[in-house]
């Protein structure tokens, strides 16, 4: 089994959660951390036993021993940091949202092709057993046509102009941070919508703090999606078919409810103790084992469809990022 040297670019909150799961993979070597601040990089490195700590991202990519970089900076830097890594021929797993807009994602994909180097969006849920179980249920049960996708993602983080979530310069707002999940669910299960309606609400900093989205499909299906950083709610997904319903909580690990012929069936399974970030990391290393520069699961087309849809939503809802758009 080939072992890969991983580096973390940006030692923030999600970088820590990801590393907690990466560290248990036998072919992942925790090699380097990179931060704007050497103390942050050193502390992160010693907490997880990384071999090296760098006080700048540039120093890290200059290290020839780094194989894969996990980019965990705010969305507004994803393009810049991805191009930096690809330029040094480092394979890249870059957090969602992949970038601020379609133009940036197109540049990133072009660079991956130019440098013949692996690039994938860290849209981890597509690799989780729960998502695959849902697809299996849709394919094997006779539920008929999927008519409605109802999907929400909300939490309450009080307004703070210093927080990434409310800072327009960092791509702040609920849509690119968490609304992206319900949008992704609708795209994966119903495809690209023919019509989009939105109702957004904005915070004092001008960032979008909550948004309701309605996707319409010419085939008679709809998606009803909500996202908010000002409300506490479950992250439920409800899929309503002609002949039944599938219900699940997006991030809990254990069960999916299937209602068919007025009977409730609880489908439970044991996907292990983690959130499931390890599955995307395993996939990246499998792709590299096979000399791929694009994932066959989370393809460039999937990422492009996602960011194009997010751009359409933003246009409808008048959500702008003045430094980027
Ligand atoms: N997959 C998931 O479940 C998940 C969950 C949460 C977030 N995310 C995504 O991960 C990304 C990071 O989110 P996070 O919550 O981890 O953010 P965070 O805690 O604020 O960390 C972001 C890190 O980026 C680096 N950074 C570089 N330039 C920065 C700047 N100008 N301002 C602030 N930070 C800067 C910093 O690391 P250094 O100081 O070390 O350089 C910082 O710690 C976002 O794109 C978010 O959407 C994904």
Short mmCIF file of C-alpha atoms and ligand atoms in Angstrom, two decimals:
data_model
loop_
_atom_site.label_atom_id
_atom_site.label_comp_id
_atom_site.label_asym_id
_atom_site.label_seq_id
_atom_site.Cartn_x
_atom_site.Cartn_y
_atom_site.Cartn_z
CA UNK A 1 0.00 0.00 0.00
CA UNK A 2 1.43 3.38 -1.01
CA UNK A 3 1.63 5.95 1.79
CA UNK A 4 0.93 9.63 1.10
CA UNK A 5 2.33 12.66 2.89
CA UNK A 6 -0.56 14.98 3.75
CA UNK A 7 -0.27 18.68 4.51
CA UNK A 8 -2.91 20.90 6.08
CA UNK A 9 -3.18 24.42 4.64
CA UNK A 10 -4.99 26.69 7.15
CA UNK A 11 -5.14 25.37 10.72
CA UNK A 12 -8.70 26.36 11.66
CA UNK A 13 -11.79 24.60 12.90
CA UNK A 14 -12.59 22.13 10.10
CA UNK A 15 -8.89 21.33 9.63
CA UNK A 16 -8.88 19.91 13.14
CA UNK A 17 -12.03 17.80 12.62
CA UNK A 18 -10.67 16.46 9.33
CA UNK A 19 -7.28 15.60 10.85
CA UNK A 20 -8.95 13.70 13.70
CA UNK A 21 -10.22 11.23 11.09
CA UNK A 22 -7.27 11.39 8.67
CA UNK A 23 -4.86 10.33 11.41
CA UNK A 24 -6.35 6.82 11.59
CA UNK A 25 -5.88 5.97 7.93
CA UNK A 26 -2.95 3.54 7.46
CA UNK A 27 -1.78 5.06 4.16
CA UNK A 28 -2.05 8.71 5.29
CA UNK A 29 1.08 10.15 6.86
CA UNK A 30 0.46 13.35 8.85
CA UNK A 31 3.42 15.18 7.36
CA UNK A 32 3.05 18.99 7.48
CA UNK A 33 0.94 21.85 8.75
CA UNK A 34 0.96 25.32 7.21
CA UNK A 35 -0.41 28.46 8.79
CA UNK A 36 0.02 32.19 8.40
CA UNK A 37 1.45 32.04 11.89
CA UNK A 38 4.25 29.63 12.83
CA UNK A 39 2.95 29.20 16.40
CA UNK A 40 -0.44 28.06 15.08
CA UNK A 41 1.25 25.63 12.69
CA UNK A 42 3.53 24.30 15.45
CA UNK A 43 0.71 23.85 17.96
CA UNK A 44 -1.46 22.04 15.40
CA UNK A 45 1.50 19.86 14.37
CA UNK A 46 2.35 18.86 17.93
CA UNK A 47 -1.29 18.11 18.80
CA UNK A 48 -1.48 15.53 16.00
CA UNK A 49 2.19 14.55 15.60
CA UNK A 50 2.82 16.07 12.18
CA UNK A 51 6.50 15.93 11.22
CA UNK A 52 6.80 19.53 9.98
CA UNK A 53 5.22 22.91 10.70
CA UNK A 54 5.46 25.86 8.32
CA UNK A 55 4.74 29.52 9.10
CA UNK A 56 3.60 30.24 5.54
CA UNK A 57 1.67 28.35 2.90
CA UNK A 58 4.41 29.05 0.33
CA UNK A 59 7.11 27.39 2.44
CA UNK A 60 4.95 24.28 2.75
CA UNK A 61 4.31 23.86 -0.99
CA UNK A 62 8.06 24.22 -1.57
CA UNK A 63 8.62 21.04 0.43
CA UNK A 64 9.07 18.27 -2.18
CA UNK A 65 7.93 15.61 0.30
CA UNK A 66 4.34 16.93 0.43
CA UNK A 67 2.04 14.77 -1.74
CA UNK A 68 -1.50 15.97 -0.91
CA UNK A 69 -2.69 19.31 0.47
CA UNK A 70 -6.00 19.66 2.28
CA UNK A 71 -7.10 23.31 1.87
CA UNK A 72 -9.18 24.49 4.82
CA UNK A 73 -9.15 28.28 4.45
CA UNK A 74 -12.27 30.46 3.93
CA UNK A 75 -13.96 30.04 0.50
CA UNK A 76 -12.62 33.42 -0.69
CA UNK A 77 -9.07 31.98 -0.69
CA UNK A 78 -9.79 28.58 -2.22
CA UNK A 79 -8.90 29.60 -5.76
CA UNK A 80 -5.65 31.32 -4.74
CA UNK A 81 -4.54 28.47 -2.49
CA UNK A 82 -5.55 25.76 -4.98
CA UNK A 83 -3.58 27.45 -7.77
CA UNK A 84 -0.59 27.78 -5.43
CA UNK A 85 -0.62 24.05 -4.65
CA UNK A 86 -1.27 22.88 -8.22
CA UNK A 87 1.55 25.11 -9.42
CA UNK A 88 3.86 23.06 -7.18
CA UNK A 89 2.26 19.80 -8.43
CA UNK A 90 0.62 19.00 -5.08
CA UNK A 91 -2.62 17.01 -5.22
CA UNK A 92 -5.44 19.12 -3.77
CA UNK A 93 -8.48 18.32 -1.66
CA UNK A 94 -10.16 21.73 -1.26
CA UNK A 95 -12.98 22.51 1.16
CA UNK A 96 -16.46 23.50 0.02
CA UNK A 97 -17.64 25.89 -1.24
CA UNK A 98 -15.03 25.04 -3.90
CA UNK A 99 -14.66 28.77 -4.60
CA UNK A 100 -16.71 31.98 -4.62
CA UNK A 101 -18.11 31.65 -8.13
CA UNK A 102 -18.07 29.63 -11.36
CA UNK A 103 -15.28 31.66 -12.94
CA UNK A 104 -12.95 30.79 -10.07
CA UNK A 105 -13.85 27.08 -10.16
CA UNK A 106 -13.26 27.01 -13.92
CA UNK A 107 -9.78 28.47 -13.38
CA UNK A 108 -9.02 25.84 -10.73
CA UNK A 109 -10.11 22.97 -12.99
CA UNK A 110 -8.12 24.39 -15.88
CA UNK A 111 -5.02 24.55 -13.66
CA UNK A 112 -5.53 20.92 -12.58
CA UNK A 113 -5.49 19.92 -16.26
CA UNK A 114 -2.56 22.18 -17.15
CA UNK A 115 -0.40 20.86 -14.31
CA UNK A 116 -1.77 17.32 -14.73
CA UNK A 117 -2.41 17.26 -10.97
CA UNK A 118 -5.29 15.89 -8.92
CA UNK A 119 -8.01 18.28 -7.69
CA UNK A 120 -11.25 17.51 -5.85
CA UNK A 121 -13.79 19.51 -3.86
CA UNK A 122 -14.07 18.25 -0.27
CA UNK A 123 -17.79 17.57 -0.58
CA UNK A 124 -17.45 14.74 1.90
CA UNK A 125 -21.14 13.72 2.19
CA UNK A 126 -21.11 12.07 -1.24
CA UNK A 127 -18.66 9.48 0.17
CA UNK A 128 -20.56 8.76 3.38
CA UNK A 129 -22.26 5.36 3.76
CA UNK A 130 -25.53 7.10 4.63
CA UNK A 131 -25.73 8.91 1.30
CA UNK A 132 -24.95 5.71 -0.57
CA UNK A 133 -27.59 3.84 1.46
CA UNK A 134 -30.17 6.46 0.44
CA UNK A 135 -29.22 6.04 -3.24
CA UNK A 136 -29.49 2.25 -2.82
CA UNK A 137 -32.98 2.59 -1.29
CA UNK A 138 -34.08 4.86 -4.12
CA UNK A 139 -32.80 2.38 -6.68
CA UNK A 140 -34.07 -0.85 -5.13
CA UNK A 141 -37.46 0.08 -3.65
CA UNK A 142 -40.44 0.69 -5.86
CA UNK A 143 -41.12 4.18 -4.62
CA UNK A 144 -42.04 5.66 -7.98
CA UNK A 145 -40.97 9.11 -9.11
CA UNK A 146 -39.28 11.49 -6.67
CA UNK A 147 -41.70 14.43 -6.48
CA UNK A 148 -40.35 16.59 -3.64
CA UNK A 149 -36.98 17.09 -1.96
CA UNK A 150 -37.32 18.92 1.35
CA UNK A 151 -33.97 19.76 2.86
CA UNK A 152 -32.70 22.24 5.46
CA UNK A 153 -29.44 23.21 7.10
CA UNK A 154 -29.54 25.68 9.97
CA UNK A 155 -27.77 26.67 13.14
CA UNK A 156 -27.80 29.81 15.22
CA UNK A 157 -24.58 31.78 15.38
CA UNK A 158 -25.33 35.28 16.70
CA UNK A 159 -24.17 38.18 14.54
CA UNK A 160 -20.48 39.00 14.89
CA UNK A 161 -18.88 41.16 12.24
CA UNK A 162 -15.50 39.46 12.91
CA UNK A 163 -16.83 35.97 12.24
CA UNK A 164 -16.05 34.31 8.90
CA UNK A 165 -19.76 33.55 8.54
CA UNK A 166 -20.70 37.25 8.49
CA UNK A 167 -17.64 38.63 6.68
CA UNK A 168 -18.33 39.33 3.00
CA UNK A 169 -14.60 39.51 2.22
CA UNK A 170 -14.31 35.85 3.33
CA UNK A 171 -17.40 34.70 1.41
CA UNK A 172 -19.59 34.91 4.52
CA UNK A 173 -23.28 33.98 4.53
CA UNK A 174 -25.32 30.86 5.02
CA UNK A 175 -25.58 29.84 1.36
CA UNK A 176 -21.96 28.96 0.53
CA UNK A 177 -21.33 27.58 4.00
CA UNK A 178 -24.36 25.39 4.74
CA UNK A 179 -27.10 26.11 2.16
CA UNK A 180 -24.75 24.35 -0.24
CA UNK A 181 -25.76 21.00 1.37
CA UNK A 182 -29.50 21.16 0.58
CA UNK A 183 -28.65 22.51 -2.88
CA UNK A 184 -26.29 19.57 -3.42
CA UNK A 185 -28.95 17.08 -2.29
CA UNK A 186 -31.46 18.50 -4.81
CA UNK A 187 -28.88 18.47 -7.62
CA UNK A 188 -27.81 14.89 -6.93
CA UNK A 189 -31.37 13.55 -6.72
CA UNK A 190 -33.36 15.75 -9.12
CA UNK A 191 -30.71 17.32 -11.35
CA UNK A 192 -30.28 20.92 -12.48
CA UNK A 193 -33.49 22.89 -11.82
CA UNK A 194 -35.40 24.56 -14.65
CA UNK A 195 -36.59 27.35 -12.37
CA UNK A 196 -35.27 28.88 -9.15
CA UNK A 197 -37.08 31.20 -6.72
CA UNK A 198 -35.47 32.62 -3.57
CA UNK A 199 -36.24 34.71 -0.51
CA UNK A 200 -33.06 35.88 1.29
CA UNK A 201 -32.54 37.86 4.48
CA UNK A 202 -29.41 39.88 5.18
CA UNK A 203 -27.34 40.60 8.32
CA UNK A 204 -26.12 44.06 9.38
CA UNK A 205 -22.82 43.42 7.51
CA UNK A 206 -24.74 42.79 4.27
CA UNK A 207 -24.05 39.04 4.31
CA UNK A 208 -26.97 36.74 3.60
CA UNK A 209 -27.97 35.19 6.94
CA UNK A 210 -30.83 32.99 5.77
CA UNK A 211 -32.41 31.97 2.52
CA UNK A 212 -35.37 29.90 1.34
CA UNK A 213 -35.01 28.38 -2.11
CA UNK A 214 -37.55 26.73 -4.37
CA UNK A 215 -36.35 24.66 -7.33
CA UNK A 216 -38.86 23.76 -10.05
CA UNK A 217 -38.45 20.95 -12.59
CA UNK A 218 -40.36 20.64 -15.86
CA UNK A 219 -41.01 16.97 -15.08
CA UNK A 220 -43.26 17.97 -12.17
CA UNK A 221 -40.82 17.74 -9.27
CA UNK A 222 -39.89 20.46 -6.77
CA UNK A 223 -37.19 21.02 -4.15
CA UNK A 224 -37.93 23.13 -1.07
CA UNK A 225 -34.69 24.15 0.61
CA UNK A 226 -33.81 26.37 3.60
CA UNK A 227 -30.54 27.56 5.03
CA UNK A 228 -29.85 29.85 7.97
CA UNK A 229 -27.15 30.87 10.45
CA UNK A 230 -29.75 32.53 12.72
CA UNK A 231 -32.03 29.60 13.61
CA UNK A 232 -31.64 26.32 15.44
CA UNK A 233 -33.21 23.44 13.55
CA UNK A 234 -32.63 19.84 12.55
CA UNK A 235 -30.72 19.06 9.38
CA UNK A 236 -33.46 16.84 8.06
CA UNK A 237 -33.85 15.59 4.54
CA UNK A 238 -37.24 14.34 3.38
CA UNK A 239 -37.68 12.70 -0.02
CA UNK A 240 -41.28 12.35 -1.11
CA UNK A 241 -41.98 9.83 -3.86
CA UNK A 242 -45.21 8.83 -5.61
CA UNK A 243 -45.39 5.72 -3.41
CA UNK A 244 -43.44 6.49 -0.25
CA UNK A 245 -41.12 8.70 1.74
CA UNK A 246 -37.49 8.51 2.81
CA UNK A 247 -36.50 10.61 5.83
CA UNK A 248 -33.11 11.07 7.47
CA UNK A 249 -31.08 13.48 9.48
CA UNK A 250 -28.16 14.51 7.30
CA UNK A 251 -25.27 14.13 9.75
CA UNK A 252 -26.38 11.58 12.34
CA UNK A 253 -24.90 8.25 11.46
CA UNK A 254 -27.34 5.61 12.41
CA UNK A 255 -30.72 5.43 10.70
CA UNK A 256 -32.94 6.21 7.75
CA UNK A 257 -36.75 6.04 7.86
CA UNK A 258 -38.64 4.56 4.97
CA UNK A 259 -42.41 4.90 4.81
CA UNK A 260 -44.09 2.73 2.19
CA UNK A 261 -47.66 1.39 2.09
CA UNK A 262 -48.30 3.29 5.34
CA UNK A 263 -45.65 1.20 7.12
CA UNK A 264 -42.61 2.73 8.79
CA UNK A 265 -39.35 0.83 8.42
CA UNK A 266 -36.24 2.02 10.28
CA UNK A 267 -33.11 1.11 8.38
CA UNK A 268 -30.12 1.14 10.71
CA UNK A 269 -26.51 0.53 9.91
CA UNK A 270 -23.16 0.99 11.54
CA UNK A 271 -20.83 3.21 9.56
CA UNK A 272 -18.31 3.59 12.43
CA UNK A 273 -17.60 6.22 15.06
CA UNK A 274 -16.52 9.15 12.86
CA UNK A 275 -18.43 11.94 11.10
CA UNK A 276 -17.20 10.48 7.82
CA UNK A 277 -14.45 12.85 6.65
CA UNK A 278 -12.14 9.86 6.34
CA UNK A 279 -14.10 8.51 3.35
CA UNK A 280 -13.19 11.48 1.12
CA UNK A 281 -9.52 11.16 2.17
CA UNK A 282 -9.54 7.42 1.36
CA UNK A 283 -11.06 8.22 -2.03
CA UNK A 284 -8.40 10.86 -2.83
CA UNK A 285 -5.63 8.32 -2.14
CA UNK A 286 -7.39 5.69 -4.26
CA UNK A 287 -7.54 8.19 -7.12
CA UNK A 288 -3.81 8.88 -6.73
CA UNK A 289 -3.07 5.13 -6.59
CA UNK A 290 -4.72 5.02 -10.02
CA UNK A 291 -2.91 8.11 -11.37
CA UNK A 292 -6.17 10.04 -11.75
CA UNK A 293 -6.33 13.83 -11.72
CA UNK A 294 -10.13 13.89 -11.40
CA UNK A 295 -12.39 11.84 -9.12
CA UNK A 296 -14.78 9.51 -10.97
CA UNK A 297 -17.32 10.09 -8.15
CA UNK A 298 -17.08 13.77 -7.34
CA UNK A 299 -16.27 14.81 -10.90
CA UNK A 300 -15.45 18.31 -12.11
CA UNK A 301 -18.92 18.34 -13.68
CA UNK A 302 -20.56 17.72 -10.28
CA UNK A 303 -18.60 20.64 -8.79
CA UNK A 304 -19.35 22.88 -11.78
CA UNK A 305 -23.08 22.10 -11.64
CA UNK A 306 -23.03 22.95 -7.93
CA UNK A 307 -21.24 26.30 -8.25
CA UNK A 308 -23.29 27.27 -11.34
CA UNK A 309 -26.49 26.62 -9.39
CA UNK A 310 -25.14 28.61 -6.42
CA UNK A 311 -24.35 31.48 -8.82
CA UNK A 312 -27.92 31.37 -10.17
CA UNK A 313 -29.31 31.45 -6.63
CA UNK A 314 -27.05 34.37 -5.73
CA UNK A 315 -28.15 36.28 -8.84
CA UNK A 316 -31.83 35.74 -8.01
CA UNK A 317 -31.29 36.66 -4.35
CA UNK A 318 -28.90 39.54 -5.04
CA UNK A 319 -26.15 38.01 -2.89
CA UNK A 320 -22.86 39.62 -3.88
CA UNK A 321 -19.25 39.51 -2.76
CA UNK A 322 -17.96 42.93 -3.83
CA UNK A 323 -14.27 41.97 -3.72
CA UNK A 324 -14.81 38.87 -5.88
CA UNK A 325 -17.76 39.33 -8.25
N1 LIG B 1 -16.69 19.93 5.35
C1 LIG B 1 -17.23 20.46 6.42
O1 LIG B 1 -17.97 19.82 7.17
C2 LIG B 1 -16.93 21.89 6.76
C3 LIG B 1 -17.25 22.38 8.03
C4 LIG B 1 -16.90 23.69 8.33
C5 LIG B 1 -16.27 24.47 7.39
N2 LIG B 1 -15.99 23.98 6.15
C6 LIG B 1 -15.33 24.81 5.14
O2 LIG B 1 -13.94 24.93 5.49
C7 LIG B 1 -13.47 26.24 5.24
C8 LIG B 1 -12.88 26.80 6.53
O3 LIG B 1 -13.88 26.84 7.51
P1 LIG B 1 -13.53 26.88 9.10
O4 LIG B 1 -14.81 26.88 9.79
O5 LIG B 1 -12.52 25.86 9.43
O6 LIG B 1 -12.89 28.34 9.19
P2 LIG B 1 -11.89 28.89 10.27
O7 LIG B 1 -11.99 28.13 11.56
O8 LIG B 1 -12.08 30.37 10.30
O9 LIG B 1 -10.46 28.54 9.67
C9 LIG B 1 -10.04 29.03 8.45
C10 LIG B 1 -8.51 29.08 8.46
O10 LIG B 1 -8.12 29.66 7.24
C11 LIG B 1 -6.90 30.36 7.41
N3 LIG B 1 -6.98 31.71 6.82
C12 LIG B 1 -6.20 32.17 5.83
N4 LIG B 1 -6.48 33.44 5.53
C13 LIG B 1 -7.47 33.80 6.37
C14 LIG B 1 -8.13 35.04 6.57
N5 LIG B 1 -7.86 36.15 5.86
N6 LIG B 1 -9.08 35.07 7.52
C15 LIG B 1 -9.37 33.97 8.25
N7 LIG B 1 -8.74 32.79 8.10
C16 LIG B 1 -7.78 32.71 7.17
C17 LIG B 1 -6.64 30.41 8.91
O11 LIG B 1 -5.64 29.46 9.18
P3 LIG B 1 -4.14 29.89 9.58
O12 LIG B 1 -4.30 31.05 10.54
O13 LIG B 1 -3.62 28.68 10.20
O14 LIG B 1 -3.42 30.30 8.34
C18 LIG B 1 -7.94 29.97 9.55
O15 LIG B 1 -7.75 29.29 10.76
C19 LIG B 1 -14.66 27.03 4.68
O16 LIG B 1 -14.58 27.07 3.29
C20 LIG B 1 -15.88 26.22 5.12
O17 LIG B 1 -16.98 26.28 4.22
C21 LIG B 1 -16.30 22.71 5.85
#
